[in-house]
Amino acid sequence: MGRHVPGLLLASLGYAVATTIAKRTLGGLNPVGLATTQLGLSSVMLLPAPLIGPAPAPLTVTALGAVVFLGVVGSGLAYLLYYGLLARVSPTQVTAVTYALPVWGLGWGALAGEPVGWLSVLGVLVVLAGLGLINLPPRPRPLPA
C-alpha cells in the first residue's frame, strides 16, 4: 500500500461527508451566495501565504489577471454548479461528476495527439454506464405484506 493511499482515502471520505452535510444543512440557501462565501473566505485565508515567502515568479498584471480569471471562471462556476446541483439532486449524484474527470482528461489528451487505446475506450464506456445507472430514477419499493 502506497504511503499516499491513506491520505487519498481520507480526502475522498471528507469530500463525501462534506457533500452530505452540505445537502442537509445548506439545502434552502442561494447557490450564488454559498459559492461566493466559500470562495471569498478561502481567498481571505490564503491571502497571507504569498506574503510569507518569496514568489515563485514575478507578480505582474497578467499573472493577477490569470488568477482572477481562473478563480471566477474555473472555481466560481464550478462551485455555482455544485451548489445548484446539490439543491436539486442527491449528494451521490452531485459527487458522481468526479467520475467523469478521467473521461475529460482522455479527451483532452486525444486532442493533444496522445494515443487512445481500446482499454481506455472501454473504461470510458464503463464510467458512462455507471453515471447512467446512478441517475436512473429509483424503482418503487414493494409494500410489506
PDB file of N, CA and C in Angstrom, residues 37-116:
ATOM      1  N   THR A  37     -19.508  32.986  -0.807  1.00  0.00           N
ATOM      2  CA  THR A  37     -18.999  32.951   0.566  1.00  0.00           C
ATOM      3  C   THR A  37     -17.837  31.978   0.690  1.00  0.00           C
ATOM      4  N   GLN A  38     -17.992  30.773   0.142  1.00  0.00           N
ATOM      5  CA  GLN A  38     -16.931  29.775   0.266  1.00  0.00           C
ATOM      6  C   GLN A  38     -15.640  30.239  -0.404  1.00  0.00           C
ATOM      7  N   LEU A  39     -15.734  30.747  -1.616  1.00  0.00           N
ATOM      8  CA  LEU A  39     -14.522  31.182  -2.319  1.00  0.00           C
ATOM      9  C   LEU A  39     -13.950  32.463  -1.725  1.00  0.00           C
ATOM     10  N   GLY A  40     -14.820  33.353  -1.265  1.00  0.00           N
ATOM     11  CA  GLY A  40     -14.333  34.584  -0.635  1.00  0.00           C
ATOM     12  C   GLY A  40     -13.570  34.306   0.650  1.00  0.00           C
ATOM     13  N   LEU A  41     -14.138  33.445   1.511  1.00  0.00           N
ATOM     14  CA  LEU A  41     -13.460  33.112   2.766  1.00  0.00           C
ATOM     15  C   LEU A  41     -12.163  32.349   2.526  1.00  0.00           C
ATOM     16  N   SER A  42     -12.153  31.445   1.551  1.00  0.00           N
ATOM     17  CA  SER A  42     -10.907  30.715   1.271  1.00  0.00           C
ATOM     18  C   SER A  42      -9.847  31.658   0.717  1.00  0.00           C
ATOM     19  N   SER A  43     -10.255  32.654  -0.051  1.00  0.00           N
ATOM     20  CA  SER A  43      -9.290  33.643  -0.552  1.00  0.00           C
ATOM     21  C   SER A  43      -8.678  34.443   0.590  1.00  0.00           C
ATOM     22  N   VAL A  44      -9.506  34.841   1.542  1.00  0.00           N
ATOM     23  CA  VAL A  44      -9.005  35.583   2.703  1.00  0.00           C
ATOM     24  C   VAL A  44      -8.043  34.714   3.507  1.00  0.00           C
ATOM     25  N   MET A  45      -8.368  33.427   3.652  1.00  0.00           N
ATOM     26  CA  MET A  45      -7.499  32.519   4.408  1.00  0.00           C
ATOM     27  C   MET A  45      -6.160  32.296   3.708  1.00  0.00           C
ATOM     28  N   LEU A  46      -6.167  32.278   2.375  1.00  0.00           N
ATOM     29  CA  LEU A  46      -4.932  32.025   1.630  1.00  0.00           C
ATOM     30  C   LEU A  46      -4.128  33.292   1.352  1.00  0.00           C
ATOM     31  N   LEU A  47      -4.705  34.447   1.547  1.00  0.00           N
ATOM     32  CA  LEU A  47      -4.029  35.705   1.238  1.00  0.00           C
ATOM     33  C   LEU A  47      -2.677  35.876   1.929  1.00  0.00           C
ATOM     34  N   PRO A  48      -2.520  35.481   3.187  1.00  0.00           N
ATOM     35  CA  PRO A  48      -1.203  35.645   3.823  1.00  0.00           C
ATOM     36  C   PRO A  48      -0.104  34.755   3.226  1.00  0.00           C
ATOM     37  N   ALA A  49      -0.448  33.670   2.563  1.00  0.00           N
ATOM     38  CA  ALA A  49       0.562  32.730   2.055  1.00  0.00           C
ATOM     39  C   ALA A  49       1.608  33.387   1.159  1.00  0.00           C
ATOM     40  N   PRO A  50       1.231  34.217   0.179  1.00  0.00           N
ATOM     41  CA  PRO A  50       2.278  34.818  -0.657  1.00  0.00           C
ATOM     42  C   PRO A  50       3.123  35.852   0.080  1.00  0.00           C
ATOM     43  N   LEU A  51       2.644  36.317   1.204  1.00  0.00           N
ATOM     44  CA  LEU A  51       3.405  37.317   1.964  1.00  0.00           C
ATOM     45  C   LEU A  51       4.490  36.676   2.830  1.00  0.00           C
ATOM     46  N   ILE A  52       4.384  35.362   3.051  1.00  0.00           N
ATOM     47  CA  ILE A  52       5.316  34.675   3.945  1.00  0.00           C
ATOM     48  C   ILE A  52       6.657  34.392   3.263  1.00  0.00           C
ATOM     49  N   GLY A  53       6.625  33.966   2.025  1.00  0.00           N
ATOM     50  CA  GLY A  53       7.865  33.582   1.357  1.00  0.00           C
ATOM     51  C   GLY A  53       8.024  34.259   0.012  1.00  0.00           C
ATOM     52  N   PRO A  54       9.122  33.949  -0.659  1.00  0.00           N
ATOM     53  CA  PRO A  54       9.370  34.574  -1.961  1.00  0.00           C
ATOM     54  C   PRO A  54       8.400  34.031  -3.015  1.00  0.00           C
ATOM     55  N   ALA A  55       8.032  34.865  -3.943  1.00  0.00           N
ATOM     56  CA  ALA A  55       7.134  34.467  -5.027  1.00  0.00           C
ATOM     57  C   ALA A  55       7.890  33.569  -6.002  1.00  0.00           C
ATOM     58  N   PRO A  56       7.247  32.522  -6.509  1.00  0.00           N
ATOM     59  CA  PRO A  56       7.926  31.635  -7.465  1.00  0.00           C
ATOM     60  C   PRO A  56       8.125  32.286  -8.835  1.00  0.00           C
ATOM     61  N   ALA A  57       7.391  33.359  -9.084  1.00  0.00           N
ATOM     62  CA  ALA A  57       7.503  34.068 -10.359  1.00  0.00           C
ATOM     63  C   ALA A  57       7.168  35.533 -10.095  1.00  0.00           C
ATOM     64  N   PRO A  58       7.580  36.402 -11.006  1.00  0.00           N
ATOM     65  CA  PRO A  58       7.258  37.828 -10.807  1.00  0.00           C
ATOM     66  C   PRO A  58       5.749  38.063 -10.779  1.00  0.00           C
ATOM     67  N   LEU A  59       5.315  38.952  -9.908  1.00  0.00           N
ATOM     68  CA  LEU A  59       3.904  39.290  -9.801  1.00  0.00           C
ATOM     69  C   LEU A  59       3.593  40.402 -10.795  1.00  0.00           C
ATOM     70  N   THR A  60       2.899  40.043 -11.863  1.00  0.00           N
ATOM     71  CA  THR A  60       2.573  41.004 -12.918  1.00  0.00           C
ATOM     72  C   THR A  60       1.061  41.147 -13.025  1.00  0.00           C
ATOM     73  N   VAL A  61       0.630  42.130 -13.781  1.00  0.00           N
ATOM     74  CA  VAL A  61      -0.794  42.330 -14.018  1.00  0.00           C
ATOM     75  C   VAL A  61      -1.362  41.119 -14.753  1.00  0.00           C
ATOM     76  N   THR A  62      -0.599  40.555 -15.679  1.00  0.00           N
ATOM     77  CA  THR A  62      -1.049  39.366 -16.409  1.00  0.00           C
ATOM     78  C   THR A  62      -1.243  38.189 -15.467  1.00  0.00           C
ATOM     79  N   ALA A  63      -0.299  37.997 -14.543  1.00  0.00           N
ATOM     80  CA  ALA A  63      -0.414  36.898 -13.582  1.00  0.00           C
ATOM     81  C   ALA A  63      -1.629  37.093 -12.679  1.00  0.00           C
ATOM     82  N   LEU A  64      -1.828  38.300 -12.182  1.00  0.00           N
ATOM     83  CA  LEU A  64      -3.002  38.572 -11.347  1.00  0.00           C
ATOM     84  C   LEU A  64      -4.293  38.375 -12.132  1.00  0.00           C
ATOM     85  N   GLY A  65      -4.306  38.810 -13.375  1.00  0.00           N
ATOM     86  CA  GLY A  65      -5.482  38.613 -14.230  1.00  0.00           C
ATOM     87  C   GLY A  65      -5.782  37.142 -14.435  1.00  0.00           C
ATOM     88  N   ALA A  66      -4.717  36.334 -14.612  1.00  0.00           N
ATOM     89  CA  ALA A  66      -4.906  34.889 -14.780  1.00  0.00           C
ATOM     90  C   ALA A  66      -5.487  34.263 -13.525  1.00  0.00           C
ATOM     91  N   VAL A  67      -5.006  34.687 -12.367  1.00  0.00           N
ATOM     92  CA  VAL A  67      -5.516  34.159 -11.094  1.00  0.00           C
ATOM     93  C   VAL A  67      -6.993  34.516 -10.937  1.00  0.00           C
ATOM     94  N   VAL A  68      -7.347  35.758 -11.221  1.00  0.00           N
ATOM     95  CA  VAL A  68      -8.745  36.181 -11.109  1.00  0.00           C
ATOM     96  C   VAL A  68      -9.614  35.422 -12.111  1.00  0.00           C
ATOM     97  N   PHE A  69      -9.132  35.289 -13.339  1.00  0.00           N
ATOM     98  CA  PHE A  69      -9.896  34.571 -14.363  1.00  0.00           C
ATOM     99  C   PHE A  69     -10.134  33.118 -13.947  1.00  0.00           C
ATOM    100  N   LEU A  70      -9.070  32.435 -13.517  1.00  0.00           N
ATOM    101  CA  LEU A  70      -9.224  31.042 -13.087  1.00  0.00           C
ATOM    102  C   LEU A  70     -10.123  30.924 -11.865  1.00  0.00           C
ATOM    103  N   GLY A  71     -10.015  31.879 -10.957  1.00  0.00           N
ATOM    104  CA  GLY A  71     -10.855  31.842  -9.768  1.00  0.00           C
ATOM    105  C   GLY A  71     -12.324  32.036 -10.093  1.00  0.00           C
ATOM    106  N   VAL A  72     -12.615  32.988 -10.967  1.00  0.00           N
ATOM    107  CA  VAL A  72     -14.014  33.271 -11.307  1.00  0.00           C
ATOM    108  C   VAL A  72     -14.566  32.227 -12.269  1.00  0.00           C
ATOM    109  N   VAL A  73     -13.883  31.998 -13.371  1.00  0.00           N
ATOM    110  CA  VAL A  73     -14.402  31.090 -14.398  1.00  0.00           C
ATOM    111  C   VAL A  73     -14.252  29.633 -13.986  1.00  0.00           C
ATOM    112  N   GLY A  74     -13.109  29.267 -13.419  1.00  0.00           N
ATOM    113  CA  GLY A  74     -12.900  27.879 -13.026  1.00  0.00           C
ATOM    114  C   GLY A  74     -13.619  27.537 -11.738  1.00  0.00           C
ATOM    115  N   SER A  75     -13.100  28.018 -10.639  1.00  0.00           N
ATOM    116  CA  SER A  75     -13.662  27.669  -9.326  1.00  0.00           C
ATOM    117  C   SER A  75     -15.045  28.280  -9.111  1.00  0.00           C
ATOM    118  N   GLY A  76     -15.236  29.518  -9.488  1.00  0.00           N
ATOM    119  CA  GLY A  76     -16.525  30.182  -9.260  1.00  0.00           C
ATOM    120  C   GLY A  76     -17.668  29.471  -9.945  1.00  0.00           C
ATOM    121  N   LEU A  77     -17.519  29.189 -11.217  1.00  0.00           N
ATOM    122  CA  LEU A  77     -18.579  28.484 -11.937  1.00  0.00           C
ATOM    123  C   LEU A  77     -18.742  27.058 -11.435  1.00  0.00           C
ATOM    124  N   ALA A  78     -17.635  26.412 -11.089  1.00  0.00           N
ATOM    125  CA  ALA A  78     -17.720  25.041 -10.585  1.00  0.00           C
ATOM    126  C   ALA A  78     -18.518  24.990  -9.287  1.00  0.00           C
ATOM    127  N   TYR A  79     -18.256  25.899  -8.351  1.00  0.00           N
ATOM    128  CA  TYR A  79     -18.994  25.898  -7.098  1.00  0.00           C
ATOM    129  C   TYR A  79     -20.443  26.327  -7.301  1.00  0.00           C
ATOM    130  N   LEU A  80     -20.682  27.224  -8.225  1.00  0.00           N
ATOM    131  CA  LEU A  80     -22.050  27.611  -8.532  1.00  0.00           C
ATOM    132  C   LEU A  80     -22.832  26.409  -9.054  1.00  0.00           C
ATOM    133  N   LEU A  81     -22.236  25.651  -9.956  1.00  0.00           N
ATOM    134  CA  LEU A  81     -22.875  24.432 -10.458  1.00  0.00           C
ATOM    135  C   LEU A  81     -23.045  23.401  -9.341  1.00  0.00           C
ATOM    136  N   TYR A  82     -22.020  23.252  -8.515  1.00  0.00           N
ATOM    137  CA  TYR A  82     -22.052  22.289  -7.409  1.00  0.00           C
ATOM    138  C   TYR A  82     -23.233  22.567  -6.475  1.00  0.00           C
ATOM    139  N   TYR A  83     -23.337  23.800  -5.988  1.00  0.00           N
ATOM    140  CA  TYR A  83     -24.415  24.115  -5.052  1.00  0.00           C
ATOM    141  C   TYR A  83     -25.773  24.151  -5.745  1.00  0.00           C
ATOM    142  N   GLY A  84     -25.807  24.535  -7.011  1.00  0.00           N
ATOM    143  CA  GLY A  84     -27.059  24.490  -7.757  1.00  0.00           C
ATOM    144  C   GLY A  84     -27.552  23.057  -7.920  1.00  0.00           C
ATOM    145  N   LEU A  85     -26.631  22.151  -8.254  1.00  0.00           N
ATOM    146  CA  LEU A  85     -26.995  20.736  -8.365  1.00  0.00           C
ATOM    147  C   LEU A  85     -27.400  20.165  -7.016  1.00  0.00           C
ATOM    148  N   LEU A  86     -26.658  20.519  -5.990  1.00  0.00           N
ATOM    149  CA  LEU A  86     -26.929  19.992  -4.656  1.00  0.00           C
ATOM    150  C   LEU A  86     -28.330  20.364  -4.183  1.00  0.00           C
ATOM    151  N   ALA A  87     -28.837  21.501  -4.662  1.00  0.00           N
ATOM    152  CA  ALA A  87     -30.190  21.911  -4.286  1.00  0.00           C
ATOM    153  C   ALA A  87     -31.247  21.041  -4.967  1.00  0.00           C
ATOM    154  N   ARG A  88     -30.878  20.375  -6.089  1.00  0.00           N
ATOM    155  CA  ARG A  88     -31.875  19.638  -6.873  1.00  0.00           C
ATOM    156  C   ARG A  88     -31.732  18.124  -6.859  1.00  0.00           C
ATOM    157  N   VAL A  89     -30.528  17.612  -6.599  1.00  0.00           N
ATOM    158  CA  VAL A  89     -30.328  16.161  -6.677  1.00  0.00           C
ATOM    159  C   VAL A  89     -29.626  15.658  -5.418  1.00  0.00           C
ATOM    160  N   SER A  90     -29.438  14.356  -5.341  1.00  0.00           N
ATOM    161  CA  SER A  90     -28.828  13.751  -4.148  1.00  0.00           C
ATOM    162  C   SER A  90     -27.321  14.004  -4.104  1.00  0.00           C
ATOM    163  N   PRO A  91     -26.712  13.904  -2.922  1.00  0.00           N
ATOM    164  CA  PRO A  91     -25.261  14.052  -2.811  1.00  0.00           C
ATOM    165  C   PRO A  91     -24.511  13.028  -3.672  1.00  0.00           C
ATOM    166  N   THR A  92     -25.042  11.830  -3.802  1.00  0.00           N
ATOM    167  CA  THR A  92     -24.393  10.810  -4.634  1.00  0.00           C
ATOM    168  C   THR A  92     -24.326  11.259  -6.081  1.00  0.00           C
ATOM    169  N   GLN A  93     -25.419  11.831  -6.584  1.00  0.00           N
ATOM    170  CA  GLN A  93     -25.420  12.308  -7.961  1.00  0.00           C
ATOM    171  C   GLN A  93     -24.489  13.493  -8.150  1.00  0.00           C
ATOM    172  N   VAL A  94     -24.405  14.356  -7.154  1.00  0.00           N
ATOM    173  CA  VAL A  94     -23.516  15.521  -7.257  1.00  0.00           C
ATOM    174  C   VAL A  94     -22.059  15.075  -7.326  1.00  0.00           C
ATOM    175  N   THR A  95     -21.662  14.177  -6.449  1.00  0.00           N
ATOM    176  CA  THR A  95     -20.258  13.761  -6.423  1.00  0.00           C
ATOM    177  C   THR A  95     -19.902  12.815  -7.565  1.00  0.00           C
ATOM    178  N   ALA A  96     -20.895  12.235  -8.201  1.00  0.00           N
ATOM    179  CA  ALA A  96     -20.628  11.321  -9.320  1.00  0.00           C
ATOM    180  C   ALA A  96     -19.960  12.026 -10.491  1.00  0.00           C
ATOM    181  N   VAL A  97     -20.057  13.333 -10.540  1.00  0.00           N
ATOM    182  CA  VAL A  97     -19.420  14.075 -11.626  1.00  0.00           C
ATOM    183  C   VAL A  97     -17.900  13.867 -11.622  1.00  0.00           C
ATOM    184  N   THR A  98     -17.338  13.546 -10.459  1.00  0.00           N
ATOM    185  CA  THR A  98     -15.893  13.339 -10.393  1.00  0.00           C
ATOM    186  C   THR A  98     -15.455  12.117 -11.196  1.00  0.00           C
ATOM    187  N   TYR A  99     -16.379  11.170 -11.415  1.00  0.00           N
ATOM    188  CA  TYR A  99     -16.032  10.001 -12.233  1.00  0.00           C
ATOM    189  C   TYR A  99     -15.791  10.383 -13.688  1.00  0.00           C
ATOM    190  N   ALA A 100     -16.344  11.505 -14.101  1.00  0.00           N
ATOM    191  CA  ALA A 100     -16.180  11.934 -15.492  1.00  0.00           C
ATOM    192  C   ALA A 100     -14.839  12.620 -15.734  1.00  0.00           C
ATOM    193  N   LEU A 101     -14.103  12.967 -14.689  1.00  0.00           N
ATOM    194  CA  LEU A 101     -12.832  13.678 -14.875  1.00  0.00           C
ATOM    195  C   LEU A 101     -11.824  12.906 -15.728  1.00  0.00           C
ATOM    196  N   PRO A 102     -11.634  11.604 -15.507  1.00  0.00           N
ATOM    197  CA  PRO A 102     -10.715  10.880 -16.391  1.00  0.00           C
ATOM    198  C   PRO A 102     -11.174  10.867 -17.851  1.00  0.00           C
ATOM    199  N   VAL A 103     -12.486  10.893 -18.058  1.00  0.00           N
ATOM    200  CA  VAL A 103     -13.012  10.932 -19.429  1.00  0.00           C
ATOM    201  C   VAL A 103     -12.593  12.240 -20.092  1.00  0.00           C
ATOM    202  N   TRP A 104     -12.745  13.350 -19.362  1.00  0.00           N
ATOM    203  CA  TRP A 104     -12.307  14.641 -19.895  1.00  0.00           C
ATOM    204  C   TRP A 104     -10.801  14.639 -20.153  1.00  0.00           C
ATOM    205  N   GLY A 105     -10.036  14.093 -19.219  1.00  0.00           N
ATOM    206  CA  GLY A 105      -8.586  14.032 -19.391  1.00  0.00           C
ATOM    207  C   GLY A 105      -8.198  13.235 -20.617  1.00  0.00           C
ATOM    208  N   LEU A 106      -8.873  12.133 -20.829  1.00  0.00           N
ATOM    209  CA  LEU A 106      -8.605  11.304 -22.009  1.00  0.00           C
ATOM    210  C   LEU A 106      -8.952  12.067 -23.286  1.00  0.00           C
ATOM    211  N   GLY A 107     -10.080  12.777 -23.242  1.00  0.00           N
ATOM    212  CA  GLY A 107     -10.477  13.574 -24.413  1.00  0.00           C
ATOM    213  C   GLY A 107      -9.485  14.672 -24.735  1.00  0.00           C
ATOM    214  N   TRP A 108      -9.034  15.400 -23.707  1.00  0.00           N
ATOM    215  CA  TRP A 108      -8.040  16.454 -23.931  1.00  0.00           C
ATOM    216  C   TRP A 108      -6.713  15.860 -24.411  1.00  0.00           C
ATOM    217  N   GLY A 109      -6.356  14.697 -23.859  1.00  0.00           N
ATOM    218  CA  GLY A 109      -5.136  14.035 -24.320  1.00  0.00           C
ATOM    219  C   GLY A 109      -5.234  13.640 -25.781  1.00  0.00           C
ATOM    220  N   ALA A 110      -6.394  13.131 -26.184  1.00  0.00           N
ATOM    221  CA  ALA A 110      -6.598  12.758 -27.590  1.00  0.00           C
ATOM    222  C   ALA A 110      -6.494  13.987 -28.488  1.00  0.00           C
ATOM    223  N   LEU A 111      -7.049  15.111 -28.036  1.00  0.00           N
ATOM    224  CA  LEU A 111      -6.930  16.347 -28.819  1.00  0.00           C
ATOM    225  C   LEU A 111      -5.482  16.807 -28.934  1.00  0.00           C
ATOM    226  N   ALA A 112      -4.682  16.480 -27.925  1.00  0.00           N
ATOM    227  CA  ALA A 112      -3.267  16.865 -27.940  1.00  0.00           C
ATOM    228  C   ALA A 112      -2.407  15.859 -28.703  1.00  0.00           C
ATOM    229  N   GLY A 113      -3.048  14.826 -29.265  1.00  0.00           N
ATOM    230  CA  GLY A 113      -2.308  13.860 -30.070  1.00  0.00           C
ATOM    231  C   GLY A 113      -1.850  12.622 -29.331  1.00  0.00           C
ATOM    232  N   GLU A 114      -2.276  12.434 -28.087  1.00  0.00           N
ATOM    233  CA  GLU A 114      -1.904  11.232 -27.356  1.00  0.00           C
ATOM    234  C   GLU A 114      -2.721  10.051 -27.872  1.00  0.00           C
ATOM    235  N   PRO A 115      -2.098   8.877 -27.937  1.00  0.00           N
ATOM    236  CA  PRO A 115      -2.852   7.714 -28.428  1.00  0.00           C
ATOM    237  C   PRO A 115      -3.915   7.274 -27.398  1.00  0.00           C
ATOM    238  N   VAL A 116      -5.048   6.819 -27.918  1.00  0.00           N
ATOM    239  CA  VAL A 116      -6.137   6.323 -27.073  1.00  0.00           C
ATOM    240  C   VAL A 116      -6.346   4.862 -27.429  1.00  0.00           C
TER     241      VAL A 116
END
